[in-house]
Amino acid sequence: MRQISRAAVIWQLIAFAGVVIPHVSWLPFWLGGLCLVTPAVRLMIHTGRWPLPHWSVKLLLILAVAAGLLLSFSRETGMNATVALLVAGLALKMIEIYHRRDALVLLYVALFVCATSFLYHQSIAMALYALFSVVLVIAALNSIYQDPQRTDLIRPLRRSLRLVSLSIPLMLVLFVLFPRIGPLWSVSMNQQRALSGLSDTMAPGDISQLTKSAALAFRVSFDREIPEPAQRYWRSLIYTEFDGRSWRVPAEYDRRSPGGESLLEVERLLSYEVIYEPTNRHWLVALDQPLSAPQGMRFSPGHTLYSLRAVDRRQSYRLRSALEYRLQPILSGRDHTAYTQLPDGSNRRARELALQRWQEVDQDPERFVARVLAQFNRAFTYTLTPPPLGQDPIDGFLFDSRQGFCGHYAGALAFLLRSVGIPARVVGGYQGGEWNPYERYITVRQYDAHAWVEYWLDGRGWVRVDPTAAVSPERVVEAADQVFARDPAFLADTPLARWRFGGSGWVVDLRRQIDALNFNWHRWVLNYQGQQMELLTRLMGQVSVLKMVFALLLPFSLVMLFMAWTQLKGRRAKPRDPVDRALQRLLSRLARLGVPRCSDETLQTYTARVVAEYPEMRSSMEVLARLDEAVRYAGQSAQARDLLAAINDCYRALRAVRPVSAENEVK
Amino acid sequence: MSWVEVAGIVRLSRVLRNWSLKRFPRRRTVRLTQNRIYILPSAAGVGFIFLLLMLLLLAINYESNLAYGLTFMLVSLFILSIIQTYANLAGLEVTALRGHTCYAGEPAGFTLELRAAKGRDHEQLVLSWDRGTPLTLDLTDQRVAQVELACPALRRGWLDPGPLKLETHFPLGLFRAWTWLDTGLRALVYPKPIACRVPDSGGGEGAMDARRTRALGFEDFNGFSRYENGVSLHQVAWKVYARGQGLHVKQYAGTASDEVWLDWDHWLALNEEERLSGICYWALEFTQREQPFGVRLPGVSLMPASGEAHRLRVLRALALFGQEASACDRSAVRR
């Protein structure tokens, strides 16, 4: 049981603080308080003001903390509780850091806690911070193994910085090459609440709530061709059931007809990759009609993508989509009924209006739609803050308020279509997105959320119609932030974001560059498993086990050689004293000129040898030798400055000297 | 305590040690190279491997690439620390200088010289014999250090401290690098001085008392003489020295002509070792008083004399009594 030094105790405190700080934001406040109190207690013990606590005090503390953990985390068993337990353990251990073994337990657990902070934050800043706290922990580890007499706190830090920076190359090699395998068993962060995003029910005003948020929804990078803004319809949910007030995704959404609707005559294919932010929901997004579902995903009946597992972390997937297609040209009788179902007795005025228009256009669905859109265009306004609607929202919207957001228009149009027996459904998703010219990808935020309508034509299948485009065409063509910029309700929840996302000129430019950096971070680091195969194939052609082994061994041995070299070469002994340093410089130059000084030679005898070779050095060298003798042997330290000057004089004189051997060659 | 020992693989480690020692001829100065430096994870290192596995599990299960990154950072630190710990020993030059005499029951000191590799630091080097307190030192500010490493001497005679073990856990404690060196050093251990019955003088029976009182009592103080090298420190007049008047030696009168014999047969009641201890005690006493004395052991007889050289001769004879033959060949092996 070896006791650790005082400097090491301080380092344990620093390392502890370093790893706990990222967790303070979500830990219960009492645990945060504990993390403040115990290091303070340890400091009081350290400075000798308090004695080491009695065992009964420690026991009481442990019981209190255990009770606190039970109260705070009794309903959770996931990672939160584990991390809280570890942090509490660290905080308690802090008090009795005394022996080397205590410190080791503390530091190892601290490293684990440091890793768990990545489950909560994954930004670049967090990664840099974690790197910093690893440096602190390694310094603390070094401090318990260095000479206990040393009180210098900076020394372990310096060594730790050196070690960590030396280990970065090997880390990168391992990061790039280590095969990523799926989870060994299913784990979940216990954040069951849905994050902001689309919901599986849509009342008319719902989507306008989303425009208050500038949170990232997903990013897309296209392989080659990029669709026009007006073609960027990201389908996510199909609302088929209407109860008179709101549209709903059917409950059996996941299980009915695993293949989804049939997709025919696909044209204008685009390949792209989606990096989808976590929502804790199952549904995903895809541009129009994807051809096939990637692994772990399925098509819903309405041919949208959903994930078999709730998306509780950022996910990336590659898709190929068609912009021109025919979707489900033949509709079964059952589906036909389902897509024309309306609750009885609600929104009577709207039904009457629909039937009247239906007669006017001679029961032609396309002309019917055009008619309704024309009416929207003429008499309706587009706003983020529509007035509340009454008992029959469709009636209220069509006949009274006549202003609304995409959800109102889509819901109303689908209702009118169904009233006259045309199968119709509301599609929820996102529209548009911001093009980032720096990294060539599209960023879609929550305020890009959108709703539109698909109606079914016999023989042609589902046809998309966006009533919002009729009312406010710029919404579909321009980015949402441009369209909404002057609407006070836009981004109302995040006042700072309004400045960030509005703006113009260099502000937008800077924001796009930062976003591009984040995109690369998400793509290449946070979601590296999605890129690994492609990258490795690009680097070394067909990936095989043998190649992987070589790829691992080659950089590995290079890095190892480099590390061994830096360790074993030693550093050039550099004298601290300016006189010695200048002298060393002079001597090494003389050695290069062919007169090396022997180790047992005094400067006096050496001078004689130098003068024999280079007579022009006589005066300056003799001054030097005399001064050196005076300083070294007669103890006249006052002349040290003269000595330095003399050495520098010699050096200057030497620069004019040409090597003897070179002169010989000339002759 | 290393985990190798904890795991009860003591015998394996002993076998490894003997094999390792046999591979190299005994030399006075040894430069440590990869030939003779062994390195294995320490107990802390095994714990660290466990931590790495836990971290990898975390990274895999949560598919967190940042956790992967942290894990690989620590893996590469772990690997780097192999080199670091190895480099902390490599290049070090160890010279076995000498063993110092002592009395049985005391620790015998062995002087070793350690010379750092050029331009490198060696920190927290732990030197130890099989027995005795290990010694830890840093070679950071100076390139060369002389240390005295103690080994408890239990019995008189030549003390062979066994192989020197040099180990280090620096910088992170994850690895233990060590080496065994056969220094060839040995120390002469004198019998432990134990007071016993007053010895007879070598002369006839009758004249005992006067001489004995002279021999044992405290003779007349006769003045100071200048200190010369080799004179026992017991005779130095420390009070005079403290007054700043230089080192002087106290002189006693009337001791020069008397002769005392320390005879093996005098202490018939004691066993062999006790007799040696007794003779040792009296030899020291007489030397301190500058009383000439002779020693008679079975097969050895040292004529009466006094002074430092005589004392050393006597002590050596006592130390090696009965074991000269077995031990003297070692010095021939050296070099």
PDB file of N, CA and C in Angstrom, chain A residues 357 366-380 409-410 413 416 453 455 464-471:
ATOM      1  N   ARG A 357     -68.541  21.680 -56.699  1.00  0.00           N
ATOM      2  CA  ARG A 357     -67.405  21.827 -57.632  1.00  0.00           C
ATOM      3  C   ARG A 357     -67.279  20.596 -58.515  1.00  0.00           C
ATOM      4  N   GLU A 366     -58.650  15.810 -62.202  1.00  0.00           N
ATOM      5  CA  GLU A 366     -57.571  16.779 -62.371  1.00  0.00           C
ATOM      6  C   GLU A 366     -58.106  18.201 -62.443  1.00  0.00           C
ATOM      7  N   ARG A 367     -59.177  18.340 -63.155  1.00  0.00           N
ATOM      8  CA  ARG A 367     -59.781  19.677 -63.222  1.00  0.00           C
ATOM      9  C   ARG A 367     -60.330  20.090 -61.873  1.00  0.00           C
ATOM     10  N   PHE A 368     -60.811  19.121 -61.109  1.00  0.00           N
ATOM     11  CA  PHE A 368     -61.326  19.403 -59.772  1.00  0.00           C
ATOM     12  C   PHE A 368     -60.221  19.988 -58.877  1.00  0.00           C
ATOM     13  N   VAL A 369     -59.053  19.320 -58.931  1.00  0.00           N
ATOM     14  CA  VAL A 369     -57.918  19.784 -58.123  1.00  0.00           C
ATOM     15  C   VAL A 369     -57.515  21.186 -58.566  1.00  0.00           C
ATOM     16  N   ALA A 370     -57.445  21.389 -59.892  1.00  0.00           N
ATOM     17  CA  ALA A 370     -57.026  22.688 -60.405  1.00  0.00           C
ATOM     18  C   ALA A 370     -57.997  23.767 -59.945  1.00  0.00           C
ATOM     19  N   ARG A 371     -59.226  23.417 -59.882  1.00  0.00           N
ATOM     20  CA  ARG A 371     -60.262  24.360 -59.480  1.00  0.00           C
ATOM     21  C   ARG A 371     -60.084  24.785 -58.018  1.00  0.00           C
ATOM     22  N   VAL A 372     -59.870  23.780 -57.199  1.00  0.00           N
ATOM     23  CA  VAL A 372     -59.704  24.064 -55.764  1.00  0.00           C
ATOM     24  C   VAL A 372     -58.454  24.916 -55.551  1.00  0.00           C
ATOM     25  N   LEU A 373     -57.371  24.538 -56.244  1.00  0.00           N
ATOM     26  CA  LEU A 373     -56.121  25.291 -56.072  1.00  0.00           C
ATOM     27  C   LEU A 373     -56.286  26.739 -56.506  1.00  0.00           C
ATOM     28  N   ALA A 374     -57.038  26.908 -57.618  1.00  0.00           N
ATOM     29  CA  ALA A 374     -57.267  28.263 -58.105  1.00  0.00           C
ATOM     30  C   ALA A 374     -57.997  29.079 -57.052  1.00  0.00           C
ATOM     31  N   GLN A 375     -58.924  28.417 -56.378  1.00  0.00           N
ATOM     32  CA  GLN A 375     -59.667  29.133 -55.349  1.00  0.00           C
ATOM     33  C   GLN A 375     -58.759  29.507 -54.187  1.00  0.00           C
ATOM     34  N   PHE A 376     -57.882  28.545 -53.801  1.00  0.00           N
ATOM     35  CA  PHE A 376     -56.915  28.827 -52.740  1.00  0.00           C
ATOM     36  C   PHE A 376     -56.079  30.047 -53.114  1.00  0.00           C
ATOM     37  N   ASN A 377     -55.640  30.036 -54.356  1.00  0.00           N
ATOM     38  CA  ASN A 377     -54.758  31.093 -54.819  1.00  0.00           C
ATOM     39  C   ASN A 377     -55.450  32.451 -54.764  1.00  0.00           C
ATOM     40  N   ARG A 378     -56.710  32.450 -55.094  1.00  0.00           N
ATOM     41  CA  ARG A 378     -57.444  33.702 -55.214  1.00  0.00           C
ATOM     42  C   ARG A 378     -57.780  34.294 -53.850  1.00  0.00           C
ATOM     43  N   ALA A 379     -58.277  33.477 -52.969  1.00  0.00           N
ATOM     44  CA  ALA A 379     -58.926  34.046 -51.786  1.00  0.00           C
ATOM     45  C   ALA A 379     -58.248  33.713 -50.464  1.00  0.00           C
ATOM     46  N   PHE A 380     -57.169  32.961 -50.493  1.00  0.00           N
ATOM     47  CA  PHE A 380     -56.572  32.506 -49.219  1.00  0.00           C
ATOM     48  C   PHE A 380     -55.208  33.146 -49.006  1.00  0.00           C
ATOM     49  N   TYR A 409     -54.014  23.644 -45.643  1.00  0.00           N
ATOM     50  CA  TYR A 409     -54.318  23.485 -47.069  1.00  0.00           C
ATOM     51  C   TYR A 409     -54.354  22.015 -47.451  1.00  0.00           C
ATOM     52  N   ALA A 410     -53.332  21.272 -46.956  1.00  0.00           N
ATOM     53  CA  ALA A 410     -53.268  19.863 -47.327  1.00  0.00           C
ATOM     54  C   ALA A 410     -54.479  19.123 -46.762  1.00  0.00           C
ATOM     55  N   LEU A 413     -57.660  20.091 -48.741  1.00  0.00           N
ATOM     56  CA  LEU A 413     -57.706  19.536 -50.089  1.00  0.00           C
ATOM     57  C   LEU A 413     -58.010  18.043 -50.045  1.00  0.00           C
ATOM     58  N   LEU A 416     -61.649  17.551 -49.320  1.00  0.00           N
ATOM     59  CA  LEU A 416     -62.503  17.831 -50.469  1.00  0.00           C
ATOM     60  C   LEU A 416     -62.438  16.686 -51.474  1.00  0.00           C
ATOM     61  N   VAL A 453     -50.437  16.769 -50.388  1.00  0.00           N
ATOM     62  CA  VAL A 453     -51.502  15.791 -50.632  1.00  0.00           C
ATOM     63  C   VAL A 453     -51.102  14.867 -51.778  1.00  0.00           C
ATOM     64  N   TYR A 455     -53.231  12.279 -54.353  1.00  0.00           N
ATOM     65  CA  TYR A 455     -54.526  11.684 -54.693  1.00  0.00           C
ATOM     66  C   TYR A 455     -54.304  10.660 -55.778  1.00  0.00           C
ATOM     67  N   ARG A 464     -48.793  13.601 -56.700  1.00  0.00           N
ATOM     68  CA  ARG A 464     -48.566  14.590 -55.650  1.00  0.00           C
ATOM     69  C   ARG A 464     -49.153  15.940 -56.046  1.00  0.00           C
ATOM     70  N   VAL A 465     -49.814  16.568 -55.103  1.00  0.00           N
ATOM     71  CA  VAL A 465     -50.268  17.928 -55.341  1.00  0.00           C
ATOM     72  C   VAL A 465     -50.002  18.717 -54.066  1.00  0.00           C
ATOM     73  N   ASP A 466     -49.381  19.880 -54.241  1.00  0.00           N
ATOM     74  CA  ASP A 466     -49.016  20.676 -53.073  1.00  0.00           C
ATOM     75  C   ASP A 466     -49.835  21.941 -53.061  1.00  0.00           C
ATOM     76  N   PRO A 467     -50.911  21.966 -52.286  1.00  0.00           N
ATOM     77  CA  PRO A 467     -51.786  23.153 -52.304  1.00  0.00           C
ATOM     78  C   PRO A 467     -51.073  24.401 -51.820  1.00  0.00           C
ATOM     79  N   THR A 468     -50.066  24.241 -50.980  1.00  0.00           N
ATOM     80  CA  THR A 468     -49.338  25.418 -50.487  1.00  0.00           C
ATOM     81  C   THR A 468     -48.713  26.168 -51.654  1.00  0.00           C
ATOM     82  N   ALA A 469     -48.242  25.409 -52.642  1.00  0.00           N
ATOM     83  CA  ALA A 469     -47.595  26.034 -53.791  1.00  0.00           C
ATOM     84  C   ALA A 469     -48.576  26.947 -54.520  1.00  0.00           C
ATOM     85  N   ALA A 470     -49.856  26.607 -54.462  1.00  0.00           N
ATOM     86  CA  ALA A 470     -50.858  27.437 -55.125  1.00  0.00           C
ATOM     87  C   ALA A 470     -51.049  28.756 -54.389  1.00  0.00           C
ATOM     88  N   VAL A 471     -50.970  28.691 -53.080  1.00  0.00           N
ATOM     89  CA  VAL A 471     -51.188  29.900 -52.290  1.00  0.00           C
ATOM     90  C   VAL A 471     -49.926  30.742 -52.235  1.00  0.00           C
TER      91      VAL A 471
END
